[in-house]
Short mmCIF file of C-alpha atoms in Angstrom, two decimals:
data_model
loop_
_atom_site.label_atom_id
_atom_site.label_comp_id
_atom_site.label_asym_id
_atom_site.label_seq_id
_atom_site.Cartn_x
_atom_site.Cartn_y
_atom_site.Cartn_z
CA ILE W 142 -0.19 0.00 0.05
CA THR W 143 2.49 2.29 0.67
CA LYS W 144 4.28 1.94 -2.97
CA THR W 145 0.95 2.55 -4.25
CA ALA W 146 -0.45 5.61 -2.33
CA ALA W 147 3.25 7.07 -3.07
CA VAL W 148 2.79 6.49 -6.94
CA ASP W 149 -0.58 8.21 -6.59
CA LYS W 150 1.32 11.09 -4.85
CA ASN W 151 -1.74 9.86 -1.91
CA LYS W 152 -0.67 11.61 1.28
CA ASP W 153 -3.46 9.82 2.97
CA LEU W 154 -2.52 6.28 2.73
CA ILE W 155 1.40 6.50 2.56
CA ASP W 156 2.83 5.48 5.96
CA ALA W 157 -0.24 3.29 6.17
CA GLU W 158 -0.03 -1.27 6.81
CA PHE W 159 -2.75 -3.01 5.81
CA LEU W 160 -2.01 -6.94 5.87
CA TYR W 161 -5.11 -8.08 3.40
CA LYS W 162 -5.32 -11.58 2.06
CA VAL W 163 -5.83 -12.69 -1.40
CA PRO W 164 -7.10 -16.12 -2.74
CA TYR W 165 -5.59 -19.17 -4.06
CA VAL W 166 -6.47 -22.07 -5.65
CA VAL W 167 -3.91 -25.11 -5.04
CA PHE W 168 -2.54 -27.84 -6.64
CA PRO W 169 -1.40 -31.04 -5.31
CA ILE W 170 1.99 -32.01 -7.22
CA GLN W 171 1.65 -35.01 -9.50
CA SER W 172 4.26 -36.96 -10.43
CA GLU W 173 4.85 -38.25 -14.06
CA ASP W 174 6.39 -41.49 -12.27
CA LYS W 175 3.49 -42.86 -10.46
CA SER W 176 5.92 -44.75 -8.27
CA VAL W 177 7.06 -41.76 -6.86
CA VAL W 178 4.77 -40.23 -4.00
CA SER W 179 4.86 -36.56 -4.09
CA SER W 180 3.93 -34.76 -1.19
CA GLY W 181 4.26 -31.16 -2.45
CA VAL W 182 1.23 -28.49 -4.12
CA ILE W 183 1.31 -25.32 -6.20
CA TRP W 184 -0.65 -22.01 -4.61
CA ASN W 185 -1.66 -19.99 -7.57
CA GLU W 186 -2.75 -17.02 -6.17
CA ILE W 187 -5.99 -16.05 -7.87
CA SER W 188 -5.94 -12.90 -9.92
CA VAL W 189 -8.73 -9.93 -9.83
CA THR W 190 -9.78 -8.28 -13.08
CA ASN W 191 -11.68 -5.44 -11.56
CA PRO W 192 -11.64 -4.83 -7.61
CA PRO W 193 -14.34 -2.81 -6.93
CA ILE W 194 -12.40 -2.47 -3.35
CA THR W 195 -8.37 -0.04 -4.17
CA TYR W 196 -7.12 -2.28 -1.29
CA MET W 197 -9.29 -4.89 -0.50
CA THR W 198 -9.24 -8.55 1.62
CA PHE W 199 -11.17 -10.98 1.22
CA ASN W 200 -13.04 -12.76 4.46
CA ALA W 201 -14.64 -15.83 2.49
CA ILE W 202 -14.71 -17.25 -1.30
CA SER W 203 -16.93 -19.60 -2.76
CA VAL W 204 -17.16 -20.93 -6.10
CA SER W 205 -19.11 -23.38 -7.75
CA GLU W 206 -18.57 -26.04 -10.36
CA ASN W 207 -19.75 -23.86 -12.68
CA GLY W 208 -17.52 -21.15 -11.90
CA THR W 209 -20.03 -19.35 -10.16
CA VAL W 210 -18.50 -17.36 -7.15
CA VAL W 211 -18.92 -15.48 -4.72
CA CYS W 212 -17.01 -13.91 -1.68
CA ASN W 213 -17.06 -11.55 0.99
CA LEU W 214 -14.82 -8.52 1.09
CA SER W 215 -13.89 -5.38 3.21
CA GLY W 216 -10.41 -3.17 2.78
CA TYR W 217 -9.49 0.95 1.87
CA ASP W 218 -10.04 3.28 -0.71
CA LYS W 219 -7.38 5.07 -1.52
CA GLN W 220 -8.46 8.11 0.63
CA GLY W 221 -8.30 5.37 3.75
CA LYS W 222 -11.94 5.30 4.46
CA TYR W 223 -12.86 1.87 5.74
CA ILE W 224 -15.16 0.19 3.11
CA LYS W 225 -16.99 -2.66 5.62
CA PRO W 226 -17.36 -6.54 4.61
CA THR W 227 -19.86 -6.77 1.90
CA ASN W 228 -20.69 -10.25 -0.13
CA TYR W 229 -19.86 -10.08 -4.21
CA LYS W 230 -21.06 -12.32 -7.05
CA GLY W 231 -18.72 -12.92 -9.97
CA THR W 232 -17.59 -15.92 -12.58
CA LEU W 233 -14.39 -17.24 -12.11
CA SER W 234 -12.48 -18.70 -15.52
CA ASP W 235 -8.57 -17.79 -16.21
CA LYS W 236 -9.14 -14.81 -13.51
CA LEU W 237 -12.28 -12.97 -11.63
CA THR W 238 -14.11 -10.86 -12.45
CA ILE W 239 -16.59 -9.67 -9.90
CA GLU W 240 -19.79 -8.08 -10.17
CA ASN W 241 -21.92 -6.00 -7.53
CA LEU W 242 -25.38 -7.36 -7.39
CA SER W 243 -28.36 -6.41 -5.43
CA PRO W 244 -29.17 -9.83 -4.07
CA PHE W 245 -25.36 -10.65 -2.52
CA LEU W 246 -24.80 -7.03 -0.70
CA ALA W 247 -26.00 -6.95 2.82
CA ILE W 248 -29.43 -6.10 3.82
CA ASP W 249 -28.99 -2.23 4.52
CA SER W 250 -28.56 -2.34 8.35
CA LEU W 251 -26.60 -5.77 8.35
CA GLU W 252 -22.92 -6.17 8.44
CA SER W 253 -22.12 -9.87 6.20
CA THR W 254 -19.45 -12.27 7.22
CA SER W 255 -18.90 -14.78 5.60
CA ILE W 256 -20.47 -16.68 2.49
CA ALA W 257 -20.38 -20.18 0.05
CA ILE W 258 -21.98 -21.38 -2.53
CA ASN W 259 -23.23 -25.10 -3.78
CA ASP W 260 -21.80 -27.23 -7.10
CA GLY W 261 -24.67 -26.46 -8.70
CA GLY W 262 -24.24 -22.94 -8.44
CA ASN W 263 -27.99 -22.52 -7.42
CA ILE W 264 -27.97 -21.49 -4.09
CA VAL W 265 -26.02 -18.91 -1.89
CA VAL W 266 -25.98 -18.90 2.22
CA PHE W 267 -24.33 -16.17 3.95
CA SER W 268 -23.93 -14.92 7.51
CA ALA W 269 -24.83 -11.68 8.67
CA LYS W 270 -26.20 -9.53 11.61
CA PRO W 271 -27.90 -5.70 12.53
CA THR W 272 -24.51 -3.73 13.63
CA SER W 273 -26.41 -3.43 16.67
CA LYS W 274 -26.17 -7.03 17.75
CA LYS W 275 -23.39 -9.21 18.44
CA ASP W 276 -23.82 -12.52 17.37
CA SER W 277 -24.35 -13.77 13.19
CA ASP W 278 -27.63 -15.46 11.65
CA LEU W 279 -27.78 -17.52 8.52
CA TYR W 280 -29.80 -15.96 5.72
CA ARG W 281 -30.01 -18.06 2.34
CA VAL W 282 -30.25 -17.19 -1.24
CA GLU W 283 -32.09 -18.98 -4.10
CA LEU W 284 -31.62 -18.90 -7.92
CA VAL W 285 -34.66 -19.22 -9.13
CA ASN W 286 -35.94 -19.26 -12.93
CA GLY W 287 -32.98 -17.44 -13.79
CA ASN W 288 -33.17 -14.86 -11.09
CA TRP W 289 -31.51 -14.20 -7.58
CA SER W 290 -34.19 -14.37 -4.69
CA ASN W 291 -34.13 -11.56 -1.13
CA PRO W 292 -31.92 -12.50 1.51
CA SER W 293 -34.42 -15.15 3.64
CA LYS W 294 -33.57 -15.96 7.14
CA ILE W 295 -32.55 -19.83 7.96
CA ASN W 296 -34.64 -20.13 11.15
CA GLN W 297 -34.60 -23.92 11.54
CA LEU W 298 -31.43 -23.41 12.18
CA ASN W 299 -30.35 -19.98 13.19
CA THR W 300 -30.04 -19.81 17.07
CA SER W 301 -30.20 -17.40 19.96
CA GLY W 302 -26.02 -17.20 19.60
CA ASN W 303 -22.77 -17.23 16.50
CA ASP W 304 -24.09 -19.03 13.36
CA VAL W 305 -21.17 -18.29 11.15
CA PHE W 306 -18.92 -20.38 8.84
CA PRO W 307 -21.39 -21.75 6.40
CA VAL W 308 -19.30 -23.82 3.78
CA PHE W 309 -21.35 -26.49 0.65
CA SER W 310 -20.19 -30.19 0.57
CA GLY W 311 -21.69 -30.30 -3.26
CA ASP W 312 -24.91 -29.60 -3.95
CA SER W 313 -26.93 -30.03 -0.92
CA ILE W 314 -24.88 -30.81 2.14
CA LEU W 315 -23.83 -27.63 4.69
CA TYR W 316 -21.56 -27.44 6.91
CA PHE W 317 -21.75 -24.31 9.63
CA SER W 318 -20.68 -23.88 12.77
CA SER W 319 -22.39 -22.08 16.11
CA ASP W 320 -22.34 -21.68 19.82
CA GLY W 321 -25.60 -21.07 20.42
CA SER W 322 -26.35 -25.24 20.92
CA MET W 323 -25.65 -27.63 22.75
CA GLY W 324 -22.31 -28.43 22.00
CA TYR W 325 -18.83 -29.46 23.30
CA GLY W 326 -17.51 -25.36 23.95
CA GLY W 327 -17.27 -22.55 21.55
CA LEU W 328 -18.19 -22.59 18.22
CA ASP W 329 -19.00 -26.26 17.06
CA VAL W 330 -19.12 -27.62 13.59
CA TYR W 331 -23.05 -28.82 12.09
CA SER W 332 -23.99 -30.47 8.80
CA VAL W 333 -27.84 -30.34 7.37
CA THR W 334 -29.04 -30.97 4.02
CA ILE W 335 -30.03 -27.26 2.51
CA GLY W 336 -31.76 -27.76 -0.88
CA SER W 337 -35.10 -26.35 -2.58
CA GLY W 338 -38.01 -25.96 0.43
CA ASN W 339 -37.32 -27.49 3.48
CA ASN W 340 -34.00 -27.84 5.59
CA SER W 341 -33.41 -31.29 7.62
CA LEU W 342 -32.41 -31.10 11.06
CA ALA W 343 -28.64 -30.25 11.84
CA LYS W 344 -26.78 -32.92 12.99
CA HIS W 345 -23.83 -32.03 16.16
CA LEU W 346 -20.15 -33.84 14.64
CA PRO W 347 -18.21 -35.30 17.18
CA SER W 348 -15.49 -35.25 18.53
CA PRO W 349 -12.13 -35.26 17.31
CA ILE W 350 -13.77 -32.58 15.00
CA ASN W 351 -15.65 -30.50 17.62
CA SER W 352 -13.54 -29.58 20.82
CA ALA W 353 -13.90 -27.99 24.19
CA SER W 354 -12.98 -25.01 21.55
CA ASP W 355 -13.67 -22.76 18.66
CA ASP W 356 -14.15 -25.01 15.57
CA PHE W 357 -15.24 -24.00 12.11
CA GLY W 358 -14.22 -23.38 8.51
CA PHE W 359 -14.95 -26.93 8.26
CA CYS W 360 -14.25 -28.47 4.85
CA SER W 361 -14.69 -31.96 3.41
CA MET W 362 -11.80 -33.06 0.79
CA ASN W 363 -13.27 -36.32 0.13
CA LYS W 364 -16.12 -39.19 1.45
CA ASP W 365 -12.82 -40.32 3.80
CA SER W 366 -10.92 -36.69 4.75
CA MET W 367 -11.78 -33.10 5.92
CA MET W 368 -10.10 -30.18 7.11
CA PHE W 369 -11.34 -27.55 9.41
CA THR W 370 -10.19 -24.52 11.89
CA SER W 371 -9.65 -24.22 15.41
CA ASN W 372 -8.07 -22.65 18.34
CA ARG W 373 -7.55 -26.10 20.25
CA TYR W 374 -4.84 -25.96 22.88
CA ASN W 375 -2.73 -28.35 20.61
CA GLY W 376 -1.78 -25.90 17.87
CA GLN W 377 0.95 -23.80 16.96
CA GLY W 378 -0.60 -20.47 16.85
CA ASP W 379 -3.90 -18.69 18.20
CA ASP W 380 -6.02 -20.07 15.24
CA ASP W 381 -5.21 -23.25 13.13
CA ILE W 382 -5.71 -25.68 10.11
CA PHE W 383 -6.28 -29.27 10.93
CA THR W 384 -6.89 -32.49 8.80
CA TYR W 385 -8.69 -35.65 9.58
CA SER W 386 -9.65 -39.01 8.55
CA TYR W 387 -11.84 -41.89 9.62
CA PRO W 388 -9.89 -44.27 10.32
CA LYS W 389 -9.97 -47.34 8.48
CA LEU W 390 -11.81 -50.65 8.96
CA GLN W 391 -9.36 -53.21 9.18
CA GLU W 392 -10.05 -56.04 6.63
CA ILE W 393 -10.37 -60.02 7.86
CA ALA W 394 -8.06 -62.13 6.57
CA ARG W 395 -9.50 -65.02 4.70
CA LYS W 396 -7.51 -68.29 3.38
CA ALA W 397 -8.23 -69.16 -0.11
CA THR W 398 -8.70 -72.49 0.46
CA PRO W 399 -11.45 -73.24 3.91
CA GLU W 400 -10.48 -75.44 6.04
CA PHE W 401 -13.68 -77.47 8.15
CA VAL W 402 -13.05 -78.72 11.85
CA ILE W 403 -15.44 -81.54 12.75
CA THR W 404 -16.06 -81.86 16.47
CA LYS W 405 -18.43 -84.75 17.42
CA LYS W 406 -21.56 -83.47 18.92
CA VAL W 407 -23.77 -86.05 21.74
CA ILE W 408 -27.11 -85.06 21.21
CA TYR W 409 -29.78 -85.95 23.78
CA PHE W 410 -33.34 -86.68 22.86
CA ILE W 411 -36.63 -88.72 23.85
CA ASN W 412 -38.84 -90.46 21.90
CA GLU W 413 -41.91 -91.68 23.50
CA GLY W 414 -43.14 -94.85 22.94
CA HIS W 415 -39.88 -96.84 22.03
#
């Protein structure tokens, strides 16, 4: 920011410092030699063609299978004015193009914090709170006949506490965190099937995914493994990323040629009349 502000001859931000987050796509390193197991990854920063905020940070980003993007951005303009977290929609190909569509803007009296879109690109869930309230609720926007609906509260999932960090897995499984239900402590992760019409009841994920600390940002990598964020005691800092894999069941060994053991059995019975 200091360099850019100096070039722009803008005095307000010359001495400013602003720690901002940018989105990446992470690819595992694939080895041409199938006998070699690779363990590295490649980080590719996502370029934005038309940033709506001069100095912006990504609070959340979610991409559907057809490249529809929803994201939550905040930051500063050139004069140093703070832009509060706001939802945007866009498309992702080789670069991210952001549009500013009204259904994804925070409702006038609300401040949005995080947002997610399903794989099909037709359901969006975001968390937001009134400026006078401490805790956030979950809201839903749905694409119907080519038009996005107005945001509506997901009353079946919202509690009196903080309901935040929605993340979709596939078309209909939504993970989110809440501290307003009876959990292990702090924010706990829940899952729910969400689609057109009514939603199912939320399920509390078991330990060791949930802990007595804050657990959030749950993401299913495949059917057996997942990653999530937590500030539990055995981390390296405040909030840390953890991975977890379900333990594999031990297979029962079977012999190629079964062996049969014959044992003698004595049977007692009564035969009347003989």
